[in-house]
Amino acid sequence: MRRIIAATSLLLAASVALSGCASAATAEKARPSWSYGADTGPAQWQTLDPACSTTRASRQSPVDIDTSTLAIDPTAAPVVLHDRPASFELGNDGHMIVAVADDPHAYAITIAGTRYDLRELDFHAGSEHELDGRPAAAELQLVHVSSTGAIAVMSVLFRTGAANAALDEVFSSMPHPVTVGTDRVDLTEPIDPAALIPPGSTSARYIGSLTSPPCTADVLWNVYLHPLTVSPAQLHDLTDIYSDNHRPVQPLNGRTITGIAAG
Protein backbone atom coordinates (compact mmCIF):
# COMPACT_ATOMS: atom_id res chain seq x y z
CA MET A 1 0.00 0.00 0.00
CA ARG A 2 1.44 3.34 -1.05
CA ARG A 3 -0.16 5.47 1.64
CA ILE A 4 2.57 6.94 3.87
CA ILE A 5 0.58 8.63 6.62
CA ALA A 6 -3.01 8.37 7.84
CA ALA A 7 -5.06 11.40 6.89
CA THR A 8 -6.54 11.71 10.32
CA SER A 9 -3.30 11.15 12.22
CA LEU A 10 -0.43 13.11 10.75
CA LEU A 11 1.80 12.03 13.59
CA LEU A 12 2.08 8.72 11.80
CA ALA A 13 4.32 10.43 9.29
CA ALA A 14 7.08 10.47 11.85
CA SER A 15 6.26 6.90 12.86
CA VAL A 16 6.62 5.74 9.28
CA ALA A 17 9.94 7.48 8.88
CA LEU A 18 11.33 6.01 12.08
CA SER A 19 9.60 2.66 12.50
CA GLY A 20 8.14 1.62 9.14
CA CYS A 21 4.61 1.24 7.80
CA ALA A 22 3.75 -1.84 9.86
CA SER A 23 4.20 -0.17 13.24
CA ALA A 24 2.33 2.95 12.04
CA ALA A 25 -0.62 0.85 10.90
CA THR A 26 -0.68 -0.97 14.24
CA ALA A 27 -0.66 2.31 16.16
CA GLU A 28 -3.57 3.66 14.11
CA LYS A 29 -5.61 0.48 14.51
CA ALA A 30 -5.24 0.63 18.27
CA ARG A 31 -6.36 4.27 18.52
CA PRO A 32 -9.88 4.84 19.93
CA SER A 33 -12.50 6.01 17.44
CA TRP A 34 -13.33 9.68 17.05
CA SER A 35 -15.56 11.76 14.83
CA TYR A 36 -16.90 15.24 14.21
CA GLY A 37 -20.27 14.34 15.78
CA ALA A 38 -21.54 15.01 19.28
CA ASP A 39 -20.63 11.78 21.06
CA THR A 40 -17.02 11.45 19.89
CA GLY A 41 -16.54 14.92 18.38
CA PRO A 42 -14.01 17.68 19.11
CA ALA A 43 -15.36 18.38 22.61
CA GLN A 44 -14.64 14.74 23.51
CA TRP A 45 -11.23 14.35 21.86
CA GLN A 46 -9.39 15.14 25.09
CA THR A 47 -10.70 11.86 26.49
CA LEU A 48 -9.13 10.01 23.54
CA ASP A 49 -5.85 11.92 23.41
CA PRO A 50 -4.82 14.19 26.30
CA ALA A 51 -2.87 16.37 23.86
CA CYS A 52 -6.22 17.54 22.45
CA SER A 53 -7.08 19.21 25.77
CA THR A 54 -7.44 22.98 25.79
CA THR A 55 -5.42 24.47 28.65
CA ARG A 56 -3.85 27.85 29.28
CA ALA A 57 -0.59 26.49 27.91
CA SER A 58 -1.88 24.51 24.93
CA ARG A 59 -0.89 25.43 21.38
CA GLN A 60 -3.64 23.78 19.38
CA SER A 61 -4.97 24.32 15.88
CA PRO A 62 -6.89 25.69 14.08
CA VAL A 63 -7.01 29.35 15.11
CA ASP A 64 -8.73 32.57 14.15
CA ILE A 65 -6.38 34.97 12.37
CA ASP A 66 -6.90 38.67 13.09
CA THR A 67 -5.67 40.28 9.89
CA SER A 68 -5.84 43.79 11.40
CA THR A 69 -2.98 42.98 13.77
CA LEU A 70 -0.98 40.74 11.44
CA ALA A 71 2.45 42.23 10.80
CA ILE A 72 4.76 41.16 7.98
CA ASP A 73 8.14 39.94 9.17
CA PRO A 74 10.59 40.87 6.40
CA THR A 75 13.24 38.58 7.90
CA ALA A 76 11.08 35.45 7.98
CA ALA A 77 11.94 32.70 5.52
CA PRO A 78 9.26 32.30 2.83
CA VAL A 79 7.89 28.98 1.65
CA VAL A 80 9.87 27.98 -1.44
CA LEU A 81 7.66 25.99 -3.82
CA HIS A 82 9.11 23.32 -6.09
CA ASP A 83 7.17 23.48 -9.33
CA ARG A 84 6.75 19.80 -10.19
CA PRO A 85 3.48 17.90 -10.78
CA ALA A 86 2.90 14.76 -8.75
CA SER A 87 0.59 11.75 -8.97
CA PHE A 88 -2.01 11.15 -6.26
CA GLU A 89 -4.39 8.46 -5.07
CA LEU A 90 -7.76 9.65 -3.76
CA GLY A 91 -9.41 8.03 -0.77
CA ASN A 92 -12.04 8.39 1.95
CA ASP A 93 -10.81 7.40 5.41
CA GLY A 94 -14.14 7.82 7.19
CA HIS A 95 -13.29 11.31 8.47
CA MET A 96 -12.30 13.25 5.36
CA ILE A 97 -11.35 13.05 1.70
CA VAL A 98 -7.60 12.65 1.27
CA ALA A 99 -5.37 12.67 -1.78
CA VAL A 100 -2.16 10.77 -0.97
CA ALA A 101 1.02 11.22 -2.97
CA ASP A 102 2.03 8.07 -4.89
CA ASP A 103 5.68 8.97 -4.32
CA PRO A 104 6.20 10.65 -0.92
CA HIS A 105 9.35 12.35 -2.22
CA ALA A 106 8.06 13.53 -5.59
CA TYR A 107 7.19 17.03 -4.45
CA ALA A 108 8.56 19.20 -1.67
CA ILE A 109 8.74 22.69 -0.22
CA THR A 110 11.67 24.35 1.52
CA ILE A 111 11.43 26.60 4.57
CA ALA A 112 14.58 28.10 6.07
CA GLY A 113 16.71 25.45 4.38
CA THR A 114 14.63 22.48 5.57
CA ARG A 115 13.00 20.26 2.95
CA TYR A 116 9.47 19.05 3.67
CA ASP A 117 8.06 16.36 1.38
CA LEU A 118 4.39 16.56 0.41
CA ARG A 119 2.54 13.52 1.71
CA GLU A 120 -1.16 14.33 1.26
CA LEU A 121 -3.93 16.81 0.55
CA ASP A 122 -6.70 16.94 3.18
CA PHE A 123 -10.12 18.47 2.49
CA HIS A 124 -12.36 20.02 5.16
CA ALA A 125 -15.87 21.48 4.98
CA GLY A 126 -16.23 24.24 6.21
CA SER A 127 -12.86 25.69 6.90
CA GLU A 128 -10.95 24.97 10.09
CA HIS A 129 -9.06 28.27 10.20
CA GLU A 130 -10.96 31.53 10.28
CA LEU A 131 -10.03 35.02 9.10
CA ASP A 132 -11.31 37.81 11.34
CA GLY A 133 -13.84 35.48 12.90
CA ARG A 134 -15.26 34.26 9.60
CA PRO A 135 -14.89 30.70 8.30
CA ALA A 136 -14.57 29.89 4.62
CA ALA A 137 -16.63 27.37 2.69
CA ALA A 138 -13.85 24.76 2.75
CA GLU A 139 -10.16 24.32 3.46
CA LEU A 140 -7.38 22.39 1.76
CA GLN A 141 -4.39 21.40 3.87
CA LEU A 142 -1.17 20.38 2.11
CA VAL A 143 0.67 18.22 4.62
CA HIS A 144 4.46 18.02 4.41
CA VAL A 145 6.96 16.04 6.49
CA SER A 146 10.71 16.49 6.84
CA SER A 147 13.29 13.72 7.02
CA THR A 148 13.26 14.07 10.82
CA GLY A 149 9.47 13.83 11.09
CA ALA A 150 8.77 17.56 11.52
CA ILE A 151 5.41 18.55 10.04
CA ALA A 152 4.65 21.68 8.00
CA VAL A 153 1.15 22.35 6.68
CA MET A 154 0.15 24.89 4.05
CA SER A 155 -3.51 25.81 4.37
CA VAL A 156 -5.64 27.22 1.54
CA LEU A 157 -9.18 28.49 2.08
CA PHE A 158 -11.91 28.14 -0.53
CA ARG A 159 -14.87 30.36 -1.34
CA THR A 160 -17.50 29.67 -3.97
CA GLY A 161 -16.97 31.18 -7.39
CA ALA A 162 -15.27 29.93 -10.52
CA ALA A 163 -14.43 26.24 -10.79
CA ASN A 164 -10.98 25.16 -9.63
CA ALA A 165 -9.42 23.59 -12.72
CA ALA A 166 -6.41 22.17 -10.85
CA LEU A 167 -8.70 20.09 -8.61
CA ASP A 168 -11.46 19.27 -11.09
CA GLU A 169 -10.70 15.53 -11.19
CA VAL A 170 -10.37 15.41 -7.40
CA PHE A 171 -13.82 16.85 -6.81
CA SER A 172 -15.47 14.75 -9.49
CA SER A 173 -13.86 11.52 -8.19
CA MET A 174 -14.40 11.81 -4.44
CA PRO A 175 -15.32 8.37 -3.02
CA HIS A 176 -18.37 8.13 -0.76
CA PRO A 177 -18.34 6.57 2.74
CA VAL A 178 -19.55 3.23 1.41
CA THR A 179 -16.08 2.78 -0.06
CA VAL A 180 -14.16 3.67 3.10
CA GLY A 181 -11.17 1.39 3.50
CA THR A 182 -11.85 -0.52 0.30
CA ASP A 183 -11.68 1.59 -2.82
CA ARG A 184 -9.15 4.23 -3.74
CA VAL A 185 -9.08 6.18 -6.95
CA ASP A 186 -5.87 6.56 -8.91
CA LEU A 187 -6.16 10.04 -10.39
CA THR A 188 -5.35 10.00 -14.09
CA GLU A 189 -3.97 13.55 -14.16
CA PRO A 190 -1.02 14.67 -12.03
CA ILE A 191 -1.53 17.67 -9.77
CA ASP A 192 0.89 20.57 -9.58
CA PRO A 193 0.76 21.53 -5.88
CA ALA A 194 2.19 24.95 -6.69
CA ALA A 195 -1.02 25.63 -8.65
CA LEU A 196 -2.99 25.13 -5.43
CA ILE A 197 -1.31 28.07 -3.69
CA PRO A 198 -2.93 31.52 -4.13
CA PRO A 199 -0.47 33.53 -6.24
CA GLY A 200 1.00 36.55 -4.50
CA SER A 201 -0.81 35.81 -1.24
CA THR A 202 0.50 36.73 2.16
CA SER A 203 0.37 33.84 4.61
CA ALA A 204 -0.03 33.69 8.38
CA ARG A 205 2.58 31.54 10.11
CA TYR A 206 2.29 30.13 13.59
CA ILE A 207 3.14 27.04 15.62
CA GLY A 208 0.14 24.81 16.29
CA SER A 209 -0.92 21.21 16.22
CA LEU A 210 -2.65 18.56 14.22
CA THR A 211 -6.33 19.45 13.90
CA SER A 212 -7.53 15.92 14.70
CA PRO A 213 -6.44 13.26 17.20
CA PRO A 214 -3.69 12.85 18.33
CA CYS A 215 -3.53 16.71 18.16
CA THR A 216 0.27 16.58 18.20
CA ALA A 217 1.98 19.91 18.85
CA ASP A 218 4.87 21.70 17.11
CA VAL A 219 3.29 21.75 13.65
CA LEU A 220 4.42 24.67 11.47
CA TRP A 221 1.37 26.25 9.81
CA ASN A 222 1.23 28.66 6.89
CA VAL A 223 -2.35 29.81 6.26
CA TYR A 224 -2.83 31.78 3.05
CA LEU A 225 -4.98 34.88 3.42
CA HIS A 226 -6.25 35.05 -0.17
CA PRO A 227 -8.77 32.27 -0.86
CA LEU A 228 -9.06 30.26 -4.02
CA THR A 229 -12.43 29.50 -5.56
CA VAL A 230 -14.39 26.33 -6.15
CA SER A 231 -17.63 26.16 -8.05
CA PRO A 232 -20.90 25.46 -6.22
CA ALA A 233 -20.94 22.05 -7.95
CA GLN A 234 -17.41 21.25 -6.75
CA LEU A 235 -18.25 22.30 -3.21
CA HIS A 236 -21.34 20.10 -3.35
CA ASP A 237 -19.16 17.13 -4.38
CA LEU A 238 -17.35 17.58 -1.06
CA THR A 239 -20.23 18.49 1.24
CA ASP A 240 -22.40 15.70 -0.16
CA ILE A 241 -19.93 13.35 1.52
CA TYR A 242 -18.86 15.39 4.56
CA SER A 243 -21.12 18.34 5.23
CA ASP A 244 -19.10 19.49 8.24
CA ASN A 245 -15.76 17.98 9.22
CA HIS A 246 -13.81 20.75 10.86
CA ARG A 247 -12.44 21.35 14.35
CA PRO A 248 -13.50 24.66 15.95
CA VAL A 249 -10.86 27.35 16.42
CA GLN A 250 -8.66 27.05 19.50
CA PRO A 251 -7.31 29.73 21.88
CA LEU A 252 -4.06 31.41 20.86
CA ASN A 253 -2.81 31.48 24.46
CA GLY A 254 -0.28 34.20 23.76
CA ARG A 255 1.07 32.78 20.53
CA THR A 256 2.30 35.16 17.85
CA ILE A 257 1.00 34.86 14.30
CA THR A 258 3.47 36.26 11.80
CA GLY A 259 2.72 37.59 8.35
CA ILE A 260 4.89 36.06 5.62
CA ALA A 261 5.19 37.86 2.31
CA ALA A 262 4.72 35.82 -0.86
CA GLY A 263 7.95 34.16 -1.98
JSON list of N, CA and C in Angstrom, two decimals, residues 3 89-94 96-100 173-175 179 183-185 242:
[
{"chain": "A", "resi": 3, "resn": "ARG", "atom": "N", "xyz": [0.15, 4.38, 0.73]},
{"chain": "A", "resi": 3, "resn": "ARG", "atom": "CA", "xyz": [-0.16, 5.47, 1.64]},
{"chain": "A", "resi": 3, "resn": "ARG", "atom": "C", "xyz": [0.92, 5.55, 2.72]},
{"chain": "A", "resi": 89, "resn": "GLU", "atom": "N", "xyz": [-3.34, 9.46, -5.22]},
{"chain": "A", "resi": 89, "resn": "GLU", "atom": "CA", "xyz": [-4.39, 8.46, -5.07]},
{"chain": "A", "resi": 89, "resn": "GLU", "atom": "C", "xyz": [-5.43, 9.04, -4.13]},
{"chain": "A", "resi": 90, "resn": "LEU", "atom": "N", "xyz": [-6.69, 9.01, -4.52]},
{"chain": "A", "resi": 90, "resn": "LEU", "atom": "CA", "xyz": [-7.76, 9.65, -3.76]},
{"chain": "A", "resi": 90, "resn": "LEU", "atom": "C", "xyz": [-8.49, 8.62, -2.92]},
{"chain": "A", "resi": 91, "resn": "GLY", "atom": "N", "xyz": [-8.73, 8.96, -1.65]},
{"chain": "A", "resi": 91, "resn": "GLY", "atom": "CA", "xyz": [-9.41, 8.03, -0.77]},
{"chain": "A", "resi": 91, "resn": "GLY", "atom": "C", "xyz": [-10.34, 8.73, 0.21]},
{"chain": "A", "resi": 92, "resn": "ASN", "atom": "N", "xyz": [-11.12, 7.93, 0.91]},
{"chain": "A", "resi": 92, "resn": "ASN", "atom": "CA", "xyz": [-12.04, 8.39, 1.95]},
{"chain": "A", "resi": 92, "resn": "ASN", "atom": "C", "xyz": [-11.76, 7.55, 3.18]},
{"chain": "A", "resi": 93, "resn": "ASP", "atom": "N", "xyz": [-11.23, 8.18, 4.24]},
{"chain": "A", "resi": 93, "resn": "ASP", "atom": "CA", "xyz": [-10.81, 7.40, 5.41]},
{"chain": "A", "resi": 93, "resn": "ASP", "atom": "C", "xyz": [-11.87, 7.34, 6.51]},
{"chain": "A", "resi": 94, "resn": "GLY", "atom": "N", "xyz": [-13.08, 7.82, 6.20]},
{"chain": "A", "resi": 94, "resn": "GLY", "atom": "CA", "xyz": [-14.14, 7.82, 7.19]},
{"chain": "A", "resi": 94, "resn": "GLY", "atom": "C", "xyz": [-14.25, 9.11, 7.97]},
{"chain": "A", "resi": 96, "resn": "MET", "atom": "N", "xyz": [-12.51, 12.20, 6.36]},
{"chain": "A", "resi": 96, "resn": "MET", "atom": "CA", "xyz": [-12.30, 13.25, 5.36]},
{"chain": "A", "resi": 96, "resn": "MET", "atom": "C", "xyz": [-11.85, 12.62, 4.04]},
{"chain": "A", "resi": 97, "resn": "ILE", "atom": "N", "xyz": [-11.89, 13.44, 3.00]},
{"chain": "A", "resi": 97, "resn": "ILE", "atom": "CA", "xyz": [-11.35, 13.05, 1.70]},
{"chain": "A", "resi": 97, "resn": "ILE", "atom": "C", "xyz": [-9.88, 13.41, 1.69]},
{"chain": "A", "resi": 98, "resn": "VAL", "atom": "N", "xyz": [-9.04, 12.48, 1.24]},
{"chain": "A", "resi": 98, "resn": "VAL", "atom": "CA", "xyz": [-7.60, 12.65, 1.27]},
{"chain": "A", "resi": 98, "resn": "VAL", "atom": "C", "xyz": [-7.01, 12.22, -0.07]},
{"chain": "A", "resi": 99, "resn": "ALA", "atom": "N", "xyz": [-6.14, 13.05, -0.61]},
{"chain": "A", "resi": 99, "resn": "ALA", "atom": "CA", "xyz": [-5.37, 12.67, -1.78]},
{"chain": "A", "resi": 99, "resn": "ALA", "atom": "C", "xyz": [-3.93, 12.41, -1.32]},
{"chain": "A", "resi": 100, "resn": "VAL", "atom": "N", "xyz": [-3.47, 11.19, -1.49]},
{"chain": "A", "resi": 100, "resn": "VAL", "atom": "CA", "xyz": [-2.16, 10.77, -0.97]},
{"chain": "A", "resi": 100, "resn": "VAL", "atom": "C", "xyz": [-1.17, 10.67, -2.13]},
{"chain": "A", "resi": 173, "resn": "SER", "atom": "N", "xyz": [-14.17, 12.93, -8.47]},
{"chain": "A", "resi": 173, "resn": "SER", "atom": "CA", "xyz": [-13.86, 11.52, -8.19]},
{"chain": "A", "resi": 173, "resn": "SER", "atom": "C", "xyz": [-13.93, 11.16, -6.72]},
{"chain": "A", "resi": 174, "resn": "MET", "atom": "N", "xyz": [-14.41, 12.05, -5.89]},
{"chain": "A", "resi": 174, "resn": "MET", "atom": "CA", "xyz": [-14.40, 11.81, -4.44]},
{"chain": "A", "resi": 174, "resn": "MET", "atom": "C", "xyz": [-15.21, 10.58, -4.07]},
{"chain": "A", "resi": 175, "resn": "PRO", "atom": "N", "xyz": [-14.60, 9.60, -3.39]},
{"chain": "A", "resi": 175, "resn": "PRO", "atom": "CA", "xyz": [-15.32, 8.37, -3.02]},
{"chain": "A", "resi": 175, "resn": "PRO", "atom": "C", "xyz": [-16.22, 8.60, -1.81]},
{"chain": "A", "resi": 179, "resn": "THR", "atom": "N", "xyz": [-17.32, 3.34, 0.44]},
{"chain": "A", "resi": 179, "resn": "THR", "atom": "CA", "xyz": [-16.08, 2.78, -0.06]},
{"chain": "A", "resi": 179, "resn": "THR", "atom": "C", "xyz": [-14.92, 2.95, 0.92]},
{"chain": "A", "resi": 183, "resn": "ASP", "atom": "N", "xyz": [-12.01, 1.07, -1.49]},
{"chain": "A", "resi": 183, "resn": "ASP", "atom": "CA", "xyz": [-11.68, 1.59, -2.82]},
{"chain": "A", "resi": 183, "resn": "ASP", "atom": "C", "xyz": [-10.89, 2.89, -2.72]},
{"chain": "A", "resi": 184, "resn": "ARG", "atom": "N", "xyz": [-9.88, 2.99, -3.56]},
{"chain": "A", "resi": 184, "resn": "ARG", "atom": "CA", "xyz": [-9.15, 4.23, -3.74]},
{"chain": "A", "resi": 184, "resn": "ARG", "atom": "C", "xyz": [-9.07, 4.51, -5.23]},
{"chain": "A", "resi": 185, "resn": "VAL", "atom": "N", "xyz": [-9.05, 5.77, -5.56]},
{"chain": "A", "resi": 185, "resn": "VAL", "atom": "CA", "xyz": [-9.08, 6.18, -6.95]},
{"chain": "A", "resi": 185, "resn": "VAL", "atom": "C", "xyz": [-7.70, 6.67, -7.35]},
{"chain": "A", "resi": 242, "resn": "TYR", "atom": "N", "xyz": [-19.08, 14.88, 3.21]},
{"chain": "A", "resi": 242, "resn": "TYR", "atom": "CA", "xyz": [-18.86, 15.39, 4.56]},
{"chain": "A", "resi": 242, "resn": "TYR", "atom": "C", "xyz": [-19.36, 16.82, 4.61]}
]
